[in-house]
């Protein structure tokens, strides 16, 4: 059996350090907004090249709180990718604004900057750029458009911890960035968690208040806030794992390079990496019209694959009120109909990668008979 993602091995590797981190929190008697959170926020801000990091409950909250702090809400519009996980859109909806989808570049799967301007109206307040699958979006072009129209740029960096754009880490490429520490992420907690990074002092102050019931001093509530805090135990675990993130991302890159070289002769579309991107391969996504057949063949051999994501946001019943239908965003629809994510992770072995390569080759051979 080769699981899509092995979440046991990383924690076995760090078992003693994680146990010690847990014991330290347990013995401290302090579980919310204490030393571990403060230390992690400092360490992760430095890692992202940002001035501030604010730990929150999850990645969706991170994006939502950024919008709230910028007072983006009812009557406003936010540019979002048509090709993304629905959380990107949900954050905009939670704030009371309207998500305005823009199609991706078919080669990188990230939002296409050439299509953004025509979607901008006098209601547009921000562009939310997603670094999908762990590959940075084209931030230079996005920031240039934002400057022209006086818009905020918000990074959805949920999948890109450690990725770089022209040598600059994601999380420090816009006005603010939302991060997710869901267990399956490159930097994953042992539960839910998220964070916001920014160089904006005023924004950081507002978010610190918003995440804690609208209060900076206990029982004094300045605004109607939320309860969204990264707890001490998860912060302690993340501090341990952050020390290993670059090494684990390097292991992912080795696997991705092997896949690209070994699968290049198969009738599939492999990932394309622009010269300015240094991805961290949160996912290794291929495209094929024969997805269902290939996925079933690999499943029969005990090889786990996942479809990220089978239904684009504009076709989800959650967004029927926007009035989109099949064909509204054909590039996103094509991607969602064809993508298949192969196993990748820091603990996938070379032998397992070779078995996956052989299974893919054998499956296409049977298909062509």
PDB file of N, CA, C and O in Angstrom, residues 34-102:
ATOM      1  N   UNK A  34      -0.022  32.247  24.809  1.00  0.00           N
ATOM      2  CA  UNK A  34       1.105  32.290  25.732  1.00  0.00           C
ATOM      3  C   UNK A  34       2.439  32.346  25.016  1.00  0.00           C
ATOM      4  O   UNK A  34       2.543  32.816  23.878  1.00  0.00           O
ATOM      5  N   UNK A  35       3.473  31.824  25.671  1.00  0.00           N
ATOM      6  CA  UNK A  35       4.847  31.889  25.168  1.00  0.00           C
ATOM      7  C   UNK A  35       5.016  31.153  23.845  1.00  0.00           C
ATOM      8  O   UNK A  35       5.717  31.642  22.941  1.00  0.00           O
ATOM      9  N   UNK A  36       4.411  29.968  23.721  1.00  0.00           N
ATOM     10  CA  UNK A  36       4.604  29.179  22.504  1.00  0.00           C
ATOM     11  C   UNK A  36       4.046  29.899  21.279  1.00  0.00           C
ATOM     12  O   UNK A  36       4.683  29.920  20.216  1.00  0.00           O
ATOM     13  N   UNK A  37       2.876  30.485  21.422  1.00  0.00           N
ATOM     14  CA  UNK A  37       2.288  31.225  20.304  1.00  0.00           C
ATOM     15  C   UNK A  37       3.155  32.422  19.938  1.00  0.00           C
ATOM     16  O   UNK A  37       3.446  32.661  18.767  1.00  0.00           O
ATOM     17  N   UNK A  38       3.570  33.173  20.944  1.00  0.00           N
ATOM     18  CA  UNK A  38       4.396  34.352  20.685  1.00  0.00           C
ATOM     19  C   UNK A  38       5.685  33.960  19.970  1.00  0.00           C
ATOM     20  O   UNK A  38       6.107  34.621  19.008  1.00  0.00           O
ATOM     21  N   UNK A  39       6.314  32.876  20.421  1.00  0.00           N
ATOM     22  CA  UNK A  39       7.568  32.430  19.808  1.00  0.00           C
ATOM     23  C   UNK A  39       7.334  31.959  18.381  1.00  0.00           C
ATOM     24  O   UNK A  39       8.119  32.284  17.466  1.00  0.00           O
ATOM     25  N   UNK A  40       6.262  31.194  18.179  1.00  0.00           N
ATOM     26  CA  UNK A  40       5.986  30.721  16.813  1.00  0.00           C
ATOM     27  C   UNK A  40       5.693  31.886  15.881  1.00  0.00           C
ATOM     28  O   UNK A  40       6.163  31.911  14.735  1.00  0.00           O
ATOM     29  N   UNK A  41       4.919  32.854  16.347  1.00  0.00           N
ATOM     30  CA  UNK A  41       4.595  34.002  15.505  1.00  0.00           C
ATOM     31  C   UNK A  41       5.867  34.732  15.078  1.00  0.00           C
ATOM     32  O   UNK A  41       5.996  35.147  13.916  1.00  0.00           O
ATOM     33  N   UNK A  42       6.808  34.887  15.971  1.00  0.00           N
ATOM     34  CA  UNK A  42       8.070  35.540  15.625  1.00  0.00           C
ATOM     35  C   UNK A  42       8.867  34.708  14.618  1.00  0.00           C
ATOM     36  O   UNK A  42       9.406  35.240  13.638  1.00  0.00           O
ATOM     37  N   UNK A  43       8.917  33.403  14.854  1.00  0.00           N
ATOM     38  CA  UNK A  43       9.712  32.520  13.988  1.00  0.00           C
ATOM     39  C   UNK A  43       9.105  32.394  12.599  1.00  0.00           C
ATOM     40  O   UNK A  43       9.822  32.416  11.589  1.00  0.00           O
ATOM     41  N   UNK A  44       7.780  32.314  12.541  1.00  0.00           N
ATOM     42  CA  UNK A  44       7.151  32.147  11.230  1.00  0.00           C
ATOM     43  C   UNK A  44       7.144  33.459  10.447  1.00  0.00           C
ATOM     44  O   UNK A  44       7.280  33.452   9.222  1.00  0.00           O
ATOM     45  N   UNK A  45       7.016  34.584  11.136  1.00  0.00           N
ATOM     46  CA  UNK A  45       7.123  35.872  10.456  1.00  0.00           C
ATOM     47  C   UNK A  45       8.497  36.000   9.809  1.00  0.00           C
ATOM     48  O   UNK A  45       8.620  36.403   8.639  1.00  0.00           O
ATOM     49  N   UNK A  46       9.538  35.635  10.548  1.00  0.00           N
ATOM     50  CA  UNK A  46      10.894  35.697  10.004  1.00  0.00           C
ATOM     51  C   UNK A  46      11.049  34.750   8.819  1.00  0.00           C
ATOM     52  O   UNK A  46      11.686  35.093   7.812  1.00  0.00           O
ATOM     53  N   UNK A  47      10.450  33.570   8.925  1.00  0.00           N
ATOM     54  CA  UNK A  47      10.542  32.588   7.840  1.00  0.00           C
ATOM     55  C   UNK A  47       9.914  33.125   6.555  1.00  0.00           C
ATOM     56  O   UNK A  47      10.426  32.893   5.461  1.00  0.00           O
ATOM     57  N   UNK A  48       8.811  33.850   6.690  1.00  0.00           N
ATOM     58  CA  UNK A  48       8.103  34.395   5.528  1.00  0.00           C
ATOM     59  C   UNK A  48       8.641  35.758   5.098  1.00  0.00           C
ATOM     60  O   UNK A  48       8.160  36.329   4.116  1.00  0.00           O
ATOM     61  N   UNK A  49       9.601  36.299   5.850  1.00  0.00           N
ATOM     62  CA  UNK A  49      10.119  37.613   5.526  1.00  0.00           C
ATOM     63  C   UNK A  49       9.118  38.717   5.783  1.00  0.00           C
ATOM     64  O   UNK A  49       9.109  39.742   5.105  1.00  0.00           O
ATOM     65  N   UNK A  50       8.261  38.517   6.779  1.00  0.00           N
ATOM     66  CA  UNK A  50       7.219  39.487   7.107  1.00  0.00           C
ATOM     67  C   UNK A  50       7.472  40.075   8.491  1.00  0.00           C
ATOM     68  O   UNK A  50       8.146  39.476   9.332  1.00  0.00           O
ATOM     69  N   UNK A  51       6.915  41.243   8.732  1.00  0.00           N
ATOM     70  CA  UNK A  51       7.087  41.924  10.012  1.00  0.00           C
ATOM     71  C   UNK A  51       6.211  41.309  11.100  1.00  0.00           C
ATOM     72  O   UNK A  51       6.615  41.241  12.258  1.00  0.00           O
ATOM     73  N   UNK A  52       5.024  40.869  10.724  1.00  0.00           N
ATOM     74  CA  UNK A  52       4.065  40.358  11.704  1.00  0.00           C
ATOM     75  C   UNK A  52       3.548  38.982  11.299  1.00  0.00           C
ATOM     76  O   UNK A  52       3.359  38.701  10.108  1.00  0.00           O
ATOM     77  N   UNK A  53       3.283  38.154  12.299  1.00  0.00           N
ATOM     78  CA  UNK A  53       2.522  36.911  12.135  1.00  0.00           C
ATOM     79  C   UNK A  53       1.510  36.865  13.260  1.00  0.00           C
ATOM     80  O   UNK A  53       1.862  37.112  14.425  1.00  0.00           O
ATOM     81  N   UNK A  54       0.265  36.574  12.908  1.00  0.00           N
ATOM     82  CA  UNK A  54      -0.800  36.471  13.898  1.00  0.00           C
ATOM     83  C   UNK A  54      -1.430  35.088  13.760  1.00  0.00           C
ATOM     84  O   UNK A  54      -2.034  34.765  12.734  1.00  0.00           O
ATOM     85  N   UNK A  55      -1.289  34.262  14.770  1.00  0.00           N
ATOM     86  CA  UNK A  55      -1.857  32.923  14.734  1.00  0.00           C
ATOM     87  C   UNK A  55      -3.360  32.945  14.928  1.00  0.00           C
ATOM     88  O   UNK A  55      -3.874  33.659  15.799  1.00  0.00           O
ATOM     89  N   UNK A  56      -4.072  32.163  14.105  1.00  0.00           N
ATOM     90  CA  UNK A  56      -5.536  32.089  14.187  1.00  0.00           C
ATOM     91  C   UNK A  56      -5.977  30.629  14.098  1.00  0.00           C
ATOM     92  O   UNK A  56      -5.152  29.727  13.988  1.00  0.00           O
ATOM     93  N   UNK A  57      -7.286  30.421  14.111  1.00  0.00           N
ATOM     94  CA  UNK A  57      -7.829  29.069  14.228  1.00  0.00           C
ATOM     95  C   UNK A  57      -7.625  28.176  13.029  1.00  0.00           C
ATOM     96  O   UNK A  57      -7.481  26.962  13.169  1.00  0.00           O
ATOM     97  N   UNK A  58      -7.628  28.744  11.824  1.00  0.00           N
ATOM     98  CA  UNK A  58      -7.485  27.945  10.612  1.00  0.00           C
ATOM     99  C   UNK A  58      -7.233  28.873   9.425  1.00  0.00           C
ATOM    100  O   UNK A  58      -7.279  30.106   9.564  1.00  0.00           O
ATOM    101  N   UNK A  59      -6.998  28.284   8.266  1.00  0.00           N
ATOM    102  CA  UNK A  59      -6.688  29.079   7.087  1.00  0.00           C
ATOM    103  C   UNK A  59      -7.851  29.907   6.584  1.00  0.00           C
ATOM    104  O   UNK A  59      -7.655  31.029   6.087  1.00  0.00           O
ATOM    105  N   UNK A  60      -9.062  29.376   6.658  1.00  0.00           N
ATOM    106  CA  UNK A  60     -10.241  30.132   6.236  1.00  0.00           C
ATOM    107  C   UNK A  60     -10.424  31.370   7.109  1.00  0.00           C
ATOM    108  O   UNK A  60     -10.676  32.467   6.608  1.00  0.00           O
ATOM    109  N   UNK A  61     -10.273  31.210   8.413  1.00  0.00           N
ATOM    110  CA  UNK A  61     -10.354  32.355   9.316  1.00  0.00           C
ATOM    111  C   UNK A  61      -9.297  33.392   8.975  1.00  0.00           C
ATOM    112  O   UNK A  61      -9.544  34.602   9.073  1.00  0.00           O
ATOM    113  N   UNK A  62      -8.120  32.937   8.607  1.00  0.00           N
ATOM    114  CA  UNK A  62      -7.037  33.863   8.284  1.00  0.00           C
ATOM    115  C   UNK A  62      -7.442  34.794   7.149  1.00  0.00           C
ATOM    116  O   UNK A  62      -7.312  36.024   7.252  1.00  0.00           O
ATOM    117  N   UNK A  63      -7.976  34.247   6.070  1.00  0.00           N
ATOM    118  CA  UNK A  63      -8.396  35.062   4.936  1.00  0.00           C
ATOM    119  C   UNK A  63      -9.573  35.955   5.308  1.00  0.00           C
ATOM    120  O   UNK A  63      -9.627  37.134   4.932  1.00  0.00           O
ATOM    121  N   UNK A  64     -10.522  35.389   6.032  1.00  0.00           N
ATOM    122  CA  UNK A  64     -11.708  36.142   6.445  1.00  0.00           C
ATOM    123  C   UNK A  64     -11.328  37.337   7.315  1.00  0.00           C
ATOM    124  O   UNK A  64     -11.818  38.463   7.117  1.00  0.00           O
ATOM    125  N   UNK A  65     -10.437  37.125   8.275  1.00  0.00           N
ATOM    126  CA  UNK A  65     -10.058  38.197   9.188  1.00  0.00           C
ATOM    127  C   UNK A  65      -9.270  39.299   8.486  1.00  0.00           C
ATOM    128  O   UNK A  65      -9.376  40.478   8.858  1.00  0.00           O
ATOM    129  N   UNK A  66      -8.497  38.942   7.468  1.00  0.00           N
ATOM    130  CA  UNK A  66      -7.808  39.974   6.685  1.00  0.00           C
ATOM    131  C   UNK A  66      -8.826  40.890   6.023  1.00  0.00           C
ATOM    132  O   UNK A  66      -8.720  42.131   6.082  1.00  0.00           O
ATOM    133  N   UNK A  67      -9.823  40.289   5.409  1.00  0.00           N
ATOM    134  CA  UNK A  67     -10.862  41.085   4.744  1.00  0.00           C
ATOM    135  C   UNK A  67     -11.612  41.957   5.742  1.00  0.00           C
ATOM    136  O   UNK A  67     -11.884  43.139   5.479  1.00  0.00           O
ATOM    137  N   UNK A  68     -11.954  41.392   6.880  1.00  0.00           N
ATOM    138  CA  UNK A  68     -12.663  42.152   7.919  1.00  0.00           C
ATOM    139  C   UNK A  68     -11.818  43.333   8.394  1.00  0.00           C
ATOM    140  O   UNK A  68     -12.325  44.445   8.573  1.00  0.00           O
ATOM    141  N   UNK A  69     -10.535  43.076   8.610  1.00  0.00           N
ATOM    142  CA  UNK A  69      -9.659  44.132   9.109  1.00  0.00           C
ATOM    143  C   UNK A  69      -9.486  45.251   8.092  1.00  0.00           C
ATOM    144  O   UNK A  69      -9.292  46.414   8.467  1.00  0.00           O
ATOM    145  N   UNK A  70      -9.564  44.918   6.818  1.00  0.00           N
ATOM    146  CA  UNK A  70      -9.505  45.933   5.770  1.00  0.00           C
ATOM    147  C   UNK A  70     -10.875  46.562   5.500  1.00  0.00           C
ATOM    148  O   UNK A  70     -11.016  47.371   4.581  1.00  0.00           O
ATOM    149  N   UNK A  71     -11.874  46.143   6.274  1.00  0.00           N
ATOM    150  CA  UNK A  71     -13.244  46.661   6.162  1.00  0.00           C
ATOM    151  C   UNK A  71     -13.811  46.446   4.759  1.00  0.00           C
ATOM    152  O   UNK A  71     -14.517  47.293   4.214  1.00  0.00           O
ATOM    153  N   UNK A  72     -13.491  45.288   4.209  1.00  0.00           N
ATOM    154  CA  UNK A  72     -14.068  44.862   2.933  1.00  0.00           C
ATOM    155  C   UNK A  72     -15.292  44.014   3.255  1.00  0.00           C
ATOM    156  O   UNK A  72     -15.183  43.010   3.967  1.00  0.00           O
ATOM    157  N   UNK A  73     -16.469  44.427   2.747  1.00  0.00           N
ATOM    158  CA  UNK A  73     -17.689  43.720   3.114  1.00  0.00           C
ATOM    159  C   UNK A  73     -18.832  43.965   2.171  1.00  0.00           C
ATOM    160  O   UNK A  73     -18.641  43.942   0.945  1.00  0.00           O
ATOM    161  N   UNK A  74     -20.001  44.203   2.711  1.00  0.00           N
ATOM    162  CA  UNK A  74     -21.216  44.338   1.909  1.00  0.00           C
ATOM    163  C   UNK A  74     -21.059  45.368   0.795  1.00  0.00           C
ATOM    164  O   UNK A  74     -20.639  46.502   1.043  1.00  0.00           O
ATOM    165  N   UNK A  75     -21.425  44.952  -0.430  1.00  0.00           N
ATOM    166  CA  UNK A  75     -21.351  45.832  -1.585  1.00  0.00           C
ATOM    167  C   UNK A  75     -20.002  45.836  -2.278  1.00  0.00           C
ATOM    168  O   UNK A  75     -19.872  46.393  -3.377  1.00  0.00           O
ATOM    169  N   UNK A  76     -18.992  45.201  -1.655  1.00  0.00           N
ATOM    170  CA  UNK A  76     -17.653  45.155  -2.246  1.00  0.00           C
ATOM    171  C   UNK A  76     -17.453  43.872  -3.044  1.00  0.00           C
ATOM    172  O   UNK A  76     -18.170  42.880  -2.857  1.00  0.00           O
ATOM    173  N   UNK A  77     -16.471  43.905  -3.924  1.00  0.00           N
ATOM    174  CA  UNK A  77     -16.107  42.736  -4.723  1.00  0.00           C
ATOM    175  C   UNK A  77     -14.628  42.420  -4.524  1.00  0.00           C
ATOM    176  O   UNK A  77     -13.805  43.325  -4.344  1.00  0.00           O
ATOM    177  N   UNK A  78     -14.333  41.138  -4.570  1.00  0.00           N
ATOM    178  CA  UNK A  78     -12.954  40.670  -4.448  1.00  0.00           C
ATOM    179  C   UNK A  78     -12.662  39.716  -5.610  1.00  0.00           C
ATOM    180  O   UNK A  78     -13.417  38.756  -5.827  1.00  0.00           O
ATOM    181  N   UNK A  79     -11.597  40.000  -6.348  1.00  0.00           N
ATOM    182  CA  UNK A  79     -11.178  39.119  -7.441  1.00  0.00           C
ATOM    183  C   UNK A  79     -10.611  37.839  -6.853  1.00  0.00           C
ATOM    184  O   UNK A  79      -9.727  37.869  -5.982  1.00  0.00           O
ATOM    185  N   UNK A  80     -11.108  36.690  -7.312  1.00  0.00           N
ATOM    186  CA  UNK A  80     -10.626  35.383  -6.856  1.00  0.00           C
ATOM    187  C   UNK A  80     -10.382  34.488  -8.076  1.00  0.00           C
ATOM    188  O   UNK A  80     -10.936  34.728  -9.145  1.00  0.00           O
ATOM    189  N   UNK A  81      -9.559  33.461  -7.947  1.00  0.00           N
ATOM    190  CA  UNK A  81      -9.389  32.511  -9.047  1.00  0.00           C
ATOM    191  C   UNK A  81     -10.645  31.660  -9.221  1.00  0.00           C
ATOM    192  O   UNK A  81     -11.303  31.301  -8.233  1.00  0.00           O
ATOM    193  N   UNK A  82     -10.966  31.332 -10.463  1.00  0.00           N
ATOM    194  CA  UNK A  82     -12.045  30.374 -10.696  1.00  0.00           C
ATOM    195  C   UNK A  82     -11.579  28.959 -10.381  1.00  0.00           C
ATOM    196  O   UNK A  82     -12.393  28.070 -10.123  1.00  0.00           O
ATOM    197  N   UNK A  83     -10.270  28.755 -10.398  1.00  0.00           N
ATOM    198  CA  UNK A  83      -9.683  27.445 -10.118  1.00  0.00           C
ATOM    199  C   UNK A  83      -8.999  27.492  -8.750  1.00  0.00           C
ATOM    200  O   UNK A  83      -7.862  27.940  -8.625  1.00  0.00           O
ATOM    201  N   UNK A  84      -9.716  27.048  -7.736  1.00  0.00           N
ATOM    202  CA  UNK A  84      -9.169  27.038  -6.382  1.00  0.00           C
ATOM    203  C   UNK A  84     -10.062  26.183  -5.499  1.00  0.00           C
ATOM    204  O   UNK A  84     -11.149  25.762  -5.922  1.00  0.00           O
ATOM    205  N   UNK A  85      -9.604  25.937  -4.283  1.00  0.00           N
ATOM    206  CA  UNK A  85     -10.466  25.305  -3.294  1.00  0.00           C
ATOM    207  C   UNK A  85     -11.483  26.332  -2.822  1.00  0.00           C
ATOM    208  O   UNK A  85     -11.195  27.531  -2.746  1.00  0.00           O
ATOM    209  N   UNK A  86     -12.659  25.887  -2.481  1.00  0.00           N
ATOM    210  CA  UNK A  86     -13.777  26.779  -2.191  1.00  0.00           C
ATOM    211  C   UNK A  86     -13.513  27.703  -0.995  1.00  0.00           C
ATOM    212  O   UNK A  86     -14.146  28.755  -0.864  1.00  0.00           O
ATOM    213  N   UNK A  87     -12.573  27.372  -0.132  1.00  0.00           N
ATOM    214  CA  UNK A  87     -12.285  28.216   1.028  1.00  0.00           C
ATOM    215  C   UNK A  87     -11.918  29.640   0.623  1.00  0.00           C
ATOM    216  O   UNK A  87     -12.236  30.596   1.341  1.00  0.00           O
ATOM    217  N   UNK A  88     -11.246  29.798  -0.517  1.00  0.00           N
ATOM    218  CA  UNK A  88     -10.886  31.129  -1.000  1.00  0.00           C
ATOM    219  C   UNK A  88     -12.136  31.976  -1.189  1.00  0.00           C
ATOM    220  O   UNK A  88     -12.200  33.139  -0.774  1.00  0.00           O
ATOM    221  N   UNK A  89     -13.135  31.406  -1.827  1.00  0.00           N
ATOM    222  CA  UNK A  89     -14.401  32.102  -2.058  1.00  0.00           C
ATOM    223  C   UNK A  89     -15.170  32.305  -0.753  1.00  0.00           C
ATOM    224  O   UNK A  89     -15.764  33.351  -0.529  1.00  0.00           O
ATOM    225  N   UNK A  90     -15.167  31.284   0.104  1.00  0.00           N
ATOM    226  CA  UNK A  90     -15.930  31.362   1.351  1.00  0.00           C
ATOM    227  C   UNK A  90     -15.465  32.518   2.225  1.00  0.00           C
ATOM    228  O   UNK A  90     -16.282  33.182   2.879  1.00  0.00           O
ATOM    229  N   UNK A  91     -14.168  32.779   2.240  1.00  0.00           N
ATOM    230  CA  UNK A  91     -13.648  33.882   3.044  1.00  0.00           C
ATOM    231  C   UNK A  91     -14.266  35.204   2.602  1.00  0.00           C
ATOM    232  O   UNK A  91     -14.632  36.041   3.436  1.00  0.00           O
ATOM    233  N   UNK A  92     -14.401  35.378   1.294  1.00  0.00           N
ATOM    234  CA  UNK A  92     -15.005  36.598   0.749  1.00  0.00           C
ATOM    235  C   UNK A  92     -16.474  36.670   1.148  1.00  0.00           C
ATOM    236  O   UNK A  92     -16.966  37.723   1.578  1.00  0.00           O
ATOM    237  N   UNK A  93     -17.164  35.558   1.036  1.00  0.00           N
ATOM    238  CA  UNK A  93     -18.589  35.519   1.398  1.00  0.00           C
ATOM    239  C   UNK A  93     -18.795  35.795   2.884  1.00  0.00           C
ATOM    240  O   UNK A  93     -19.730  36.507   3.269  1.00  0.00           O
ATOM    241  N   UNK A  94     -17.951  35.224   3.743  1.00  0.00           N
ATOM    242  CA  UNK A  94     -18.073  35.434   5.184  1.00  0.00           C
ATOM    243  C   UNK A  94     -17.946  36.916   5.533  1.00  0.00           C
ATOM    244  O   UNK A  94     -18.570  37.399   6.482  1.00  0.00           O
ATOM    245  N   UNK A  95     -17.115  37.625   4.766  1.00  0.00           N
ATOM    246  CA  UNK A  95     -16.927  39.059   5.018  1.00  0.00           C
ATOM    247  C   UNK A  95     -18.109  39.880   4.513  1.00  0.00           C
ATOM    248  O   UNK A  95     -18.211  41.069   4.817  1.00  0.00           O
ATOM    249  N   UNK A  96     -18.982  39.252   3.717  1.00  0.00           N
ATOM    250  CA  UNK A  96     -20.139  39.942   3.162  1.00  0.00           C
ATOM    251  C   UNK A  96     -19.923  40.483   1.771  1.00  0.00           C
ATOM    252  O   UNK A  96     -20.825  41.082   1.178  1.00  0.00           O
ATOM    253  N   UNK A  97     -18.717  40.279   1.213  1.00  0.00           N
ATOM    254  CA  UNK A  97     -18.402  40.747  -0.133  1.00  0.00           C
ATOM    255  C   UNK A  97     -18.758  39.670  -1.159  1.00  0.00           C
ATOM    256  O   UNK A  97     -19.181  38.566  -0.810  1.00  0.00           O
ATOM    257  N   UNK A  98     -18.555  39.996  -2.437  1.00  0.00           N
ATOM    258  CA  UNK A  98     -18.879  39.072  -3.524  1.00  0.00           C
ATOM    259  C   UNK A  98     -17.603  38.611  -4.219  1.00  0.00           C
ATOM    260  O   UNK A  98     -16.791  39.442  -4.649  1.00  0.00           O
ATOM    261  N   UNK A  99     -17.394  37.286  -4.343  1.00  0.00           N
ATOM    262  CA  UNK A  99     -16.232  36.790  -5.089  1.00  0.00           C
ATOM    263  C   UNK A  99     -16.456  36.933  -6.596  1.00  0.00           C
ATOM    264  O   UNK A  99     -17.521  36.563  -7.102  1.00  0.00           O
ATOM    265  N   UNK A 100     -15.486  37.502  -7.286  1.00  0.00           N
ATOM    266  CA  UNK A 100     -15.553  37.680  -8.737  1.00  0.00           C
ATOM    267  C   UNK A 100     -14.480  36.790  -9.362  1.00  0.00           C
ATOM    268  O   UNK A 100     -13.291  37.087  -9.261  1.00  0.00           O
ATOM    269  N   UNK A 101     -14.876  35.697  -9.992  1.00  0.00           N
ATOM    270  CA  UNK A 101     -13.894  34.722 -10.488  1.00  0.00           C
ATOM    271  C   UNK A 101     -13.180  35.192 -11.752  1.00  0.00           C
ATOM    272  O   UNK A 101     -13.762  35.824 -12.626  1.00  0.00           O
ATOM    273  N   UNK A 102     -11.908  34.836 -11.816  1.00  0.00           N
ATOM    274  CA  UNK A 102     -11.080  35.063 -12.999  1.00  0.00           C
ATOM    275  C   UNK A 102     -10.392  33.753 -13.341  1.00  0.00           C
ATOM    276  O   UNK A 102      -9.891  33.053 -12.453  1.00  0.00           O
TER     277      UNK A 102
END
